[in-house]
Short mmCIF file of C-alpha atoms in Angstrom, two decimals:
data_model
loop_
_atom_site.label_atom_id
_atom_site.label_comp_id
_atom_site.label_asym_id
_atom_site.label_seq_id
_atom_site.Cartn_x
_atom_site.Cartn_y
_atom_site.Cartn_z
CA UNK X 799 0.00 0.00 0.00
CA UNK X 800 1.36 3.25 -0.95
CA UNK X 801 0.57 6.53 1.31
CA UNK X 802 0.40 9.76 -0.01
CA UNK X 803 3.22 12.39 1.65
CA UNK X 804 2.60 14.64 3.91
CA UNK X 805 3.01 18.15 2.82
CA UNK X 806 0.84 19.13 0.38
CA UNK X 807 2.12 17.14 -2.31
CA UNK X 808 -1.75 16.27 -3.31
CA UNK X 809 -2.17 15.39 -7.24
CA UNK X 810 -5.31 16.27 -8.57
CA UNK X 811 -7.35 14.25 -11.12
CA UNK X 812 -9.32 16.70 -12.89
CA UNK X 813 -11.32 14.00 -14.95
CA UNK X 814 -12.46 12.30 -11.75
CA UNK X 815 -13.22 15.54 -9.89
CA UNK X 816 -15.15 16.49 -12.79
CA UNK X 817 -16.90 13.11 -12.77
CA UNK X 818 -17.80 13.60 -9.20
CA UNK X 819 -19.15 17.34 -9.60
CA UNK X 820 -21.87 15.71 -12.23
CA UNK X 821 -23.22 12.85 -10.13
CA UNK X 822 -23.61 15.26 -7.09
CA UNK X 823 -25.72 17.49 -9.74
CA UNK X 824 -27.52 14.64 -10.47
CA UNK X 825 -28.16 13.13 -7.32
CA UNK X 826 -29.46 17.06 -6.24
CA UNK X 827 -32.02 16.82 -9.36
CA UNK X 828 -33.03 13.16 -8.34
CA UNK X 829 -33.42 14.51 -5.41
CA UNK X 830 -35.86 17.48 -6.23
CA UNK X 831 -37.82 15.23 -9.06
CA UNK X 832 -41.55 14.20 -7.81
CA UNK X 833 -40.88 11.24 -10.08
CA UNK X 834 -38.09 9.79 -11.96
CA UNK X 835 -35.50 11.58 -14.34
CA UNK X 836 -36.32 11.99 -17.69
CA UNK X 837 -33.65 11.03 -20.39
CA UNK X 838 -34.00 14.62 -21.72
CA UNK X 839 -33.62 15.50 -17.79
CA UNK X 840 -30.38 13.36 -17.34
CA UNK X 841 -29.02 15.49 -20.29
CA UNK X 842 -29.28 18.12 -19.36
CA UNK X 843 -28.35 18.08 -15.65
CA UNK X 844 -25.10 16.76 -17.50
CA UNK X 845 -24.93 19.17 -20.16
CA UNK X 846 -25.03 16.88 -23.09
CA UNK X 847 -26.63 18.87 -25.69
CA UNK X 848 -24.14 21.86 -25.08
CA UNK X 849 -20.88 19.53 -25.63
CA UNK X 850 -22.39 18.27 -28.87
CA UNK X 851 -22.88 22.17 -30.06
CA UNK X 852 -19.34 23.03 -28.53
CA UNK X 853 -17.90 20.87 -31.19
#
């Protein structure tokens, strides 16, 4: 098992911080829903349609 230094030394994983932002957004709107998440919903809580029209 390897332990992380003390110190600050920290490395960041900006994909799986990222990854954990959007399930905490989506757990909020699950959370808010009367019923369950659309599809269309799901999107865009995670923004789908604006990365297709980014590109």
């Amino acid at each position: 098992m390897h332990v992380a230094p003390v110190g600050g030394t920290a490395v960041q994983d900006h994909v799986a911080l990222a990854e954990i932002e959007l399930c905490g957004e989506l757990i909020i709107a699950a959370s808010a829903a009367e019923d369950r998440l659309s599809l269309e919903s799901i999107d865009e809580v995670l923004r789908v349609g604006e990365e297709r029209e980014a590109h």
